[in-house]
């Protein structure tokens, strides 16, 4: 299986389930890129529920990102709880149980930085609603590597802190409302 | 590959790995690069190095820096009774079988600061098996081993650990096993009586015991497929027929040829058994 050269990464926290559901519902069923999601949640959750809820809304199949499994185009991969999610140069998922970054694990920063290394200017990174500043440094790394940064309009986010921090520390190529995010992702993907 | 040539920091990472190997004999070439890179960058940042290259120069010239570097590259933080359901499953599915052996050897590979080896000791104690057990707790990080041997942890951890213990089916109160003082908790000395702490490097060292149970949670996730396979082979060769292997909750051994002889016993708790299905 060829390693996709384009990928979408999405980070969110508080209010993330609702925002993600809207975005995933609007994606093209024939999207030619993988979608990789980090959404903060409770510690003892085994991850199955989030996958199930997102699968209900999504136009694409939703699966938990599996250790050492290939990142697949046309699939929404969700970071498992309790681990940081990374991608190796061969386009497979790797996990880390290293300490929390900005009090969270999985951390959006860790995913974004690892994905920026692999996909470079083929990466589209999206920061959605959230009540902390995780994702801001990661988004800066994405932009340094030539990737495209898309941030949810903070004024309409359930928790504006995450998109605000991203805009302050990384800036964005586009700021958009929830209703138009999926279209923007569709337009930039093969 | 999406990127046509390696990035500068990836080249620096490879040179750092080579330097550690040439100068100090530590081989990190089998470590997965994505997670290793983050750790090396963190060590570099903590030493006020702007690049991995700067850290490499210092590691080559200053032998005194090595312990801190090794400690930074081996990290694993854990909790006592982390993922309580795993220990519940161990008590229900594995300990009753271990009870049939007159003497039980257990290897905890990659014990780091020791949270899990003491977890195991408590679990065995409450199952009435500990007197018959010999636990080998190994790590390649001497600083972590020394800490593990002390059995002293920040008191701030106590609440999470106690909740984990109860969720795992603990029969008493976890605080029965420690003394709290000066914002720290010191685990009961008796828990150490059948634990041997020893330096063992999964990258380079071989079989040293015949075990009925091996615990190695969230260690192989840091290894490349090739090194993961080598270590699974080492576990296979160290286990008795029908012996048990416990891995981290989200670890996958599906791609490792050496895992062929392991049968999945509990998919959720990642408990495997060597040999045909029971």
Coordinates of C-alpha atoms in Angstrom, one line a residue, chain A residues 3-5 43 46-47 64 66-70 80-83 86-91 94-101 105 109-110 113-114 116-121, chain B residues 1-3 7 9-10 32-35 37-39 41 74-77 79 82-83 160 217-218 220-226 228 248-255 268:
Chain A
X3 CA 2.1 5.9 1.8
X4 CA -0.4 8.7 1.2
X5 CA 1.4 12.0 0.5
X43 CA -8.8 8.7 31.5
X46 CA -11.3 2.6 26.7
X47 CA -11.9 4.6 23.5
X64 CA -9.1 3.5 16.4
X66 CA -3.7 0.8 15.7
X67 CA -0.1 0.5 16.7
X68 CA 2.2 -0.3 13.8
X69 CA -0.8 -0.3 11.4
X70 CA -0.6 1.8 8.2
X80 CA -6.5 5.6 21.5
X81 CA -6.8 7.0 25.0
X82 CA -3.8 7.1 27.3
X83 CA -1.2 7.2 24.6
X86 CA 2.8 9.4 16.3
X87 CA 3.5 8.4 12.7
X88 CA 6.7 6.9 11.5
X89 CA 8.5 7.7 8.3
X90 CA 7.0 4.5 6.7
X91 CA 3.5 5.9 7.2
X94 CA 3.3 4.4 16.6
X95 CA 2.4 5.0 20.2
X96 CA 4.2 6.5 23.2
X97 CA 3.4 6.4 26.9
X98 CA 5.7 9.3 27.7
X99 CA 4.5 11.9 30.2
X100 CA 1.5 14.1 29.4
X101 CA 2.3 17.1 27.2
X105 CA -2.2 12.4 26.6
X109 CA 1.0 18.9 19.7
X110 CA 2.6 15.4 19.6
X113 CA 4.6 17.6 15.1
X114 CA 5.1 13.9 14.1
X116 CA 4.5 17.5 10.0
X117 CA 7.8 15.5 9.9
X118 CA 6.2 12.8 7.7
X119 CA 3.8 14.8 5.4
X120 CA 5.5 18.2 5.2
X121 CA 3.6 20.4 2.8
Chain B
X1 CA 8.2 8.9 0.3
X2 CA 6.5 12.3 0.6
X3 CA 9.7 14.1 1.5
X7 CA 15.4 16.8 7.2
X9 CA 17.0 17.2 12.4
X10 CA 16.5 13.6 11.3
X32 CA 11.3 3.9 16.8
X33 CA 12.4 7.2 15.5
X34 CA 9.3 9.3 16.0
X35 CA 9.1 8.8 19.8
X37 CA 13.2 12.0 18.4
X38 CA 10.9 13.7 20.9
X39 CA 12.9 12.3 23.8
X41 CA 14.8 16.8 21.7
X74 CA 14.3 5.6 28.9
X75 CA 11.7 7.6 30.8
X76 CA 8.5 5.5 31.3
X77 CA 6.4 7.0 33.9
X79 CA 1.3 4.3 38.0
X82 CA -2.3 1.4 35.9
X83 CA -5.2 0.1 33.8
X160 CA -4.9 7.9 41.8
X217 CA 3.9 -3.1 29.3
X218 CA 4.4 -0.1 27.1
X220 CA 8.0 -2.5 23.0
X221 CA 5.9 0.4 21.7
X222 CA 9.2 2.4 21.6
X223 CA 11.0 -0.2 19.4
X224 CA 11.1 -0.7 15.6
X225 CA 9.4 -3.8 14.2
X226 CA 12.8 -5.5 14.0
X228 CA 10.2 -5.7 18.8
X248 CA 0.5 -2.7 27.2
X249 CA -3.2 -2.1 26.5
X250 CA -2.8 -0.9 22.9
X251 CA 0.2 -2.8 21.8
X252 CA 0.1 -4.9 18.6
X253 CA 2.3 -7.9 18.0
X254 CA 0.4 -8.9 14.9
X255 CA 3.4 -8.1 12.6
X268 CA -8.6 -6.4 26.2

